[in-house]
């Protein structure tokens, strides 16, 4: 169901922060592994203005949040100069890709801690509104992590997979990459993505809640 105005604002801000942390984690890990590309572009920062995409971070999410539709959002991708990563660039690229989803899981853990800390301090569950908003923040970050780890390029999971395979498998993945968005949309339309989220995101949320 559509949310109240204050809830829309909260959820939207959480999404912006979550996407910004996700992209900053990519940029920070790339810089750490020897690629200065993102750093030179000012992407090693938590400042949302460095990461916001007008369509993916603002327009689509706001429409989804206000109408009660599933939230789909993205930020500006962090560019990675693989020439800076050396001969083990596939493995390093895998670590850079994994940093984003990991950062969302860390945020989910922090939100979970807030939920349990609030309950421990009061001796009861948080009030319904606060608990509901924090639960949405928890769910959002777990969903972002799991969705991005689906092993289809250009999602992070596809880049992680690229670092794990070699030879013919790596060549096949490279050939599939230009058509990754088509594959992803097919998975969305056929319900495969929803199934994956149900199998993996839901248990993680339940465990952290």
PDB file of N, CA and C in Angstrom, residues 117-169:
ATOM      1  N   UNK A 117      18.460  -3.226  19.753  1.00  0.00           N
ATOM      2  CA  UNK A 117      18.921  -2.351  20.822  1.00  0.00           C
ATOM      3  C   UNK A 117      17.758  -1.547  21.384  1.00  0.00           C
ATOM      4  N   UNK A 118      16.894  -1.055  20.478  1.00  0.00           N
ATOM      5  CA  UNK A 118      15.727  -0.296  20.925  1.00  0.00           C
ATOM      6  C   UNK A 118      14.809  -1.143  21.777  1.00  0.00           C
ATOM      7  N   UNK A 119      14.616  -2.394  21.371  1.00  0.00           N
ATOM      8  CA  UNK A 119      13.763  -3.297  22.142  1.00  0.00           C
ATOM      9  C   UNK A 119      14.393  -3.619  23.490  1.00  0.00           C
ATOM     10  N   UNK A 120      15.722  -3.774  23.511  1.00  0.00           N
ATOM     11  CA  UNK A 120      16.407  -4.116  24.759  1.00  0.00           C
ATOM     12  C   UNK A 120      16.361  -2.955  25.756  1.00  0.00           C
ATOM     13  N   UNK A 121      16.468  -1.730  25.253  1.00  0.00           N
ATOM     14  CA  UNK A 121      16.503  -0.572  26.150  1.00  0.00           C
ATOM     15  C   UNK A 121      15.134  -0.270  26.738  1.00  0.00           C
ATOM     16  N   UNK A 122      14.087  -0.520  25.952  1.00  0.00           N
ATOM     17  CA  UNK A 122      12.744  -0.229  26.435  1.00  0.00           C
ATOM     18  C   UNK A 122      12.096  -1.433  27.102  1.00  0.00           C
ATOM     19  N   UNK A 123      12.666  -2.608  26.833  1.00  0.00           N
ATOM     20  CA  UNK A 123      12.080  -3.823  27.388  1.00  0.00           C
ATOM     21  C   UNK A 123      10.905  -4.319  26.588  1.00  0.00           C
ATOM     22  N   UNK A 124      10.557  -3.583  25.543  1.00  0.00           N
ATOM     23  CA  UNK A 124       9.445  -3.970  24.663  1.00  0.00           C
ATOM     24  C   UNK A 124       9.852  -3.685  23.232  1.00  0.00           C
ATOM     25  N   UNK A 125       9.019  -4.081  22.307  1.00  0.00           N
ATOM     26  CA  UNK A 125       9.271  -3.768  20.906  1.00  0.00           C
ATOM     27  C   UNK A 125       9.133  -2.265  20.687  1.00  0.00           C
ATOM     28  N   UNK A 126       9.824  -1.745  19.668  1.00  0.00           N
ATOM     29  CA  UNK A 126       9.685  -0.335  19.341  1.00  0.00           C
ATOM     30  C   UNK A 126       8.250  -0.036  18.934  1.00  0.00           C
ATOM     31  N   UNK A 127       7.897   1.268  18.955  1.00  0.00           N
ATOM     32  CA  UNK A 127       6.551   1.619  18.532  1.00  0.00           C
ATOM     33  C   UNK A 127       6.346   1.209  17.085  1.00  0.00           C
ATOM     34  N   UNK A 128       5.107   1.024  16.715  1.00  0.00           N
ATOM     35  CA  UNK A 128       4.764   0.424  15.425  1.00  0.00           C
ATOM     36  C   UNK A 128       5.382   1.178  14.254  1.00  0.00           C
ATOM     37  N   UNK A 129       5.344   2.518  14.279  1.00  0.00           N
ATOM     38  CA  UNK A 129       5.863   3.303  13.160  1.00  0.00           C
ATOM     39  C   UNK A 129       7.371   3.150  13.021  1.00  0.00           C
ATOM     40  N   UNK A 130       8.103   3.314  14.129  1.00  0.00           N
ATOM     41  CA  UNK A 130       9.561   3.205  14.095  1.00  0.00           C
ATOM     42  C   UNK A 130       9.987   1.813  13.673  1.00  0.00           C
ATOM     43  N   UNK A 131       9.335   0.808  14.237  1.00  0.00           N
ATOM     44  CA  UNK A 131       9.663  -0.569  13.899  1.00  0.00           C
ATOM     45  C   UNK A 131       9.403  -0.851  12.430  1.00  0.00           C
ATOM     46  N   UNK A 132       8.288  -0.342  11.914  1.00  0.00           N
ATOM     47  CA  UNK A 132       7.934  -0.567  10.518  1.00  0.00           C
ATOM     48  C   UNK A 132       8.945   0.087   9.578  1.00  0.00           C
ATOM     49  N   UNK A 133       9.367   1.312   9.891  1.00  0.00           N
ATOM     50  CA  UNK A 133      10.311   2.024   9.037  1.00  0.00           C
ATOM     51  C   UNK A 133      11.680   1.350   9.055  1.00  0.00           C
ATOM     52  N   UNK A 134      12.132   0.939  10.233  1.00  0.00           N
ATOM     53  CA  UNK A 134      13.417   0.263  10.322  1.00  0.00           C
ATOM     54  C   UNK A 134      13.370  -1.086   9.611  1.00  0.00           C
ATOM     55  N   UNK A 135      12.238  -1.761   9.722  1.00  0.00           N
ATOM     56  CA  UNK A 135      12.086  -3.049   9.037  1.00  0.00           C
ATOM     57  C   UNK A 135      12.174  -2.851   7.525  1.00  0.00           C
ATOM     58  N   UNK A 136      11.584  -1.762   7.025  1.00  0.00           N
ATOM     59  CA  UNK A 136      11.658  -1.470   5.592  1.00  0.00           C
ATOM     60  C   UNK A 136      13.102  -1.194   5.174  1.00  0.00           C
ATOM     61  N   UNK A 137      13.852  -0.485   6.026  1.00  0.00           N
ATOM     62  CA  UNK A 137      15.258  -0.213   5.729  1.00  0.00           C
ATOM     63  C   UNK A 137      16.059  -1.509   5.709  1.00  0.00           C
ATOM     64  N   UNK A 138      15.768  -2.388   6.648  1.00  0.00           N
ATOM     65  CA  UNK A 138      16.426  -3.687   6.703  1.00  0.00           C
ATOM     66  C   UNK A 138      16.124  -4.500   5.450  1.00  0.00           C
ATOM     67  N   UNK A 139      14.854  -4.576   5.107  1.00  0.00           N
ATOM     68  CA  UNK A 139      14.425  -5.341   3.934  1.00  0.00           C
ATOM     69  C   UNK A 139      15.024  -4.783   2.654  1.00  0.00           C
ATOM     70  N   UNK A 140      15.044  -3.464   2.545  1.00  0.00           N
ATOM     71  CA  UNK A 140      15.577  -2.816   1.344  1.00  0.00           C
ATOM     72  C   UNK A 140      17.036  -3.191   1.120  1.00  0.00           C
ATOM     73  N   UNK A 141      17.844  -3.125   2.172  1.00  0.00           N
ATOM     74  CA  UNK A 141      19.271  -3.393   2.012  1.00  0.00           C
ATOM     75  C   UNK A 141      19.549  -4.868   1.733  1.00  0.00           C
ATOM     76  N   UNK A 142      18.810  -5.755   2.361  1.00  0.00           N
ATOM     77  CA  UNK A 142      18.984  -7.177   2.063  1.00  0.00           C
ATOM     78  C   UNK A 142      18.573  -7.458   0.618  1.00  0.00           C
ATOM     79  N   UNK A 143      17.474  -6.853   0.197  1.00  0.00           N
ATOM     80  CA  UNK A 143      16.999  -7.044  -1.174  1.00  0.00           C
ATOM     81  C   UNK A 143      18.018  -6.533  -2.182  1.00  0.00           C
ATOM     82  N   UNK A 144      18.585  -5.350  -1.913  1.00  0.00           N
ATOM     83  CA  UNK A 144      19.612  -4.803  -2.803  1.00  0.00           C
ATOM     84  C   UNK A 144      20.810  -5.745  -2.907  1.00  0.00           C
ATOM     85  N   UNK A 145      21.215  -6.293  -1.761  1.00  0.00           N
ATOM     86  CA  UNK A 145      22.367  -7.189  -1.749  1.00  0.00           C
ATOM     87  C   UNK A 145      22.096  -8.454  -2.554  1.00  0.00           C
ATOM     88  N   UNK A 146      20.956  -9.091  -2.292  1.00  0.00           N
ATOM     89  CA  UNK A 146      20.631 -10.350  -2.968  1.00  0.00           C
ATOM     90  C   UNK A 146      20.386 -10.130  -4.456  1.00  0.00           C
ATOM     91  N   UNK A 147      19.629  -9.089  -4.791  1.00  0.00           N
ATOM     92  CA  UNK A 147      19.341  -8.804  -6.194  1.00  0.00           C
ATOM     93  C   UNK A 147      20.626  -8.576  -6.980  1.00  0.00           C
ATOM     94  N   UNK A 148      21.526  -7.779  -6.402  1.00  0.00           N
ATOM     95  CA  UNK A 148      22.761  -7.472  -7.118  1.00  0.00           C
ATOM     96  C   UNK A 148      23.698  -8.664  -7.234  1.00  0.00           C
ATOM     97  N   UNK A 149      23.488  -9.686  -6.409  1.00  0.00           N
ATOM     98  CA  UNK A 149      24.337 -10.872  -6.487  1.00  0.00           C
ATOM     99  C   UNK A 149      23.794 -11.934  -7.442  1.00  0.00           C
ATOM    100  N   UNK A 150      22.679 -11.648  -8.108  1.00  0.00           N
ATOM    101  CA  UNK A 150      22.212 -12.564  -9.152  1.00  0.00           C
ATOM    102  C   UNK A 150      23.302 -12.622 -10.236  1.00  0.00           C
ATOM    103  N   UNK A 151      23.784 -13.807 -10.595  1.00  0.00           N
ATOM    104  CA  UNK A 151      24.961 -13.928 -11.461  1.00  0.00           C
ATOM    105  C   UNK A 151      24.696 -13.649 -12.937  1.00  0.00           C
ATOM    106  N   UNK A 152      24.205 -12.454 -13.206  1.00  0.00           N
ATOM    107  CA  UNK A 152      23.950 -12.031 -14.580  1.00  0.00           C
ATOM    108  C   UNK A 152      24.593 -10.662 -14.777  1.00  0.00           C
ATOM    109  N   UNK A 153      25.519 -10.532 -15.725  1.00  0.00           N
ATOM    110  CA  UNK A 153      26.062  -9.196 -15.997  1.00  0.00           C
ATOM    111  C   UNK A 153      24.939  -8.316 -16.567  1.00  0.00           C
ATOM    112  N   UNK A 154      24.850  -7.048 -16.222  1.00  0.00           N
ATOM    113  CA  UNK A 154      25.868  -6.239 -15.553  1.00  0.00           C
ATOM    114  C   UNK A 154      25.715  -6.155 -14.028  1.00  0.00           C
ATOM    115  N   UNK A 155      24.910  -7.013 -13.417  1.00  0.00           N
ATOM    116  CA  UNK A 155      24.792  -7.006 -11.963  1.00  0.00           C
ATOM    117  C   UNK A 155      26.116  -7.425 -11.337  1.00  0.00           C
ATOM    118  N   UNK A 156      26.291  -7.064 -10.072  1.00  0.00           N
ATOM    119  CA  UNK A 156      27.536  -7.392  -9.381  1.00  0.00           C
ATOM    120  C   UNK A 156      27.793  -8.898  -9.365  1.00  0.00           C
ATOM    121  N   UNK A 157      26.730  -9.681  -9.261  1.00  0.00           N
ATOM    122  CA  UNK A 157      26.881 -11.127  -9.245  1.00  0.00           C
ATOM    123  C   UNK A 157      27.503 -11.652 -10.522  1.00  0.00           C
ATOM    124  N   UNK A 158      27.188 -11.014 -11.645  1.00  0.00           N
ATOM    125  CA  UNK A 158      27.791 -11.405 -12.909  1.00  0.00           C
ATOM    126  C   UNK A 158      29.286 -11.127 -12.927  1.00  0.00           C
ATOM    127  N   UNK A 159      29.684 -10.000 -12.306  1.00  0.00           N
ATOM    128  CA  UNK A 159      31.103  -9.658 -12.242  1.00  0.00           C
ATOM    129  C   UNK A 159      31.848 -10.548 -11.247  1.00  0.00           C
ATOM    130  N   UNK A 160      31.165 -10.947 -10.172  1.00  0.00           N
ATOM    131  CA  UNK A 160      31.772 -11.887  -9.234  1.00  0.00           C
ATOM    132  C   UNK A 160      31.986 -13.233  -9.929  1.00  0.00           C
ATOM    133  N   UNK A 161      30.983 -13.672 -10.680  1.00  0.00           N
ATOM    134  CA  UNK A 161      31.095 -14.929 -11.414  1.00  0.00           C
ATOM    135  C   UNK A 161      32.247 -14.874 -12.410  1.00  0.00           C
ATOM    136  N   UNK A 162      32.443 -13.702 -13.038  1.00  0.00           N
ATOM    137  CA  UNK A 162      33.521 -13.550 -14.017  1.00  0.00           C
ATOM    138  C   UNK A 162      34.889 -13.750 -13.378  1.00  0.00           C
ATOM    139  N   UNK A 163      34.987 -13.448 -12.091  1.00  0.00           N
ATOM    140  CA  UNK A 163      36.246 -13.639 -11.400  1.00  0.00           C
ATOM    141  C   UNK A 163      36.474 -15.061 -10.935  1.00  0.00           C
ATOM    142  N   UNK A 164      35.420 -15.862 -10.957  1.00  0.00           N
ATOM    143  CA  UNK A 164      35.527 -17.238 -10.481  1.00  0.00           C
ATOM    144  C   UNK A 164      35.752 -18.246 -11.600  1.00  0.00           C
ATOM    145  N   UNK A 165      35.398 -17.848 -12.825  1.00  0.00           N
ATOM    146  CA  UNK A 165      35.526 -18.780 -13.949  1.00  0.00           C
ATOM    147  C   UNK A 165      36.693 -18.365 -14.835  1.00  0.00           C
ATOM    148  N   UNK A 166      37.111 -19.269 -15.675  1.00  0.00           N
ATOM    149  CA  UNK A 166      38.205 -18.979 -16.600  1.00  0.00           C
ATOM    150  C   UNK A 166      38.008 -19.784 -17.879  1.00  0.00           C
ATOM    151  N   UNK A 167      38.888 -19.559 -18.832  1.00  0.00           N
ATOM    152  CA  UNK A 167      38.830 -20.324 -20.072  1.00  0.00           C
ATOM    153  C   UNK A 167      37.556 -20.096 -20.855  1.00  0.00           C
ATOM    154  N   UNK A 168      36.964 -21.202 -21.316  1.00  0.00           N
ATOM    155  CA  UNK A 168      35.769 -21.114 -22.154  1.00  0.00           C
ATOM    156  C   UNK A 168      34.598 -20.484 -21.405  1.00  0.00           C
ATOM    157  N   UNK A 169      34.460 -20.807 -20.124  1.00  0.00           N
ATOM    158  CA  UNK A 169      33.359 -20.251 -19.340  1.00  0.00           C
ATOM    159  C   UNK A 169      33.463 -18.735 -19.265  1.00  0.00           C
TER     160      UNK A 169
END
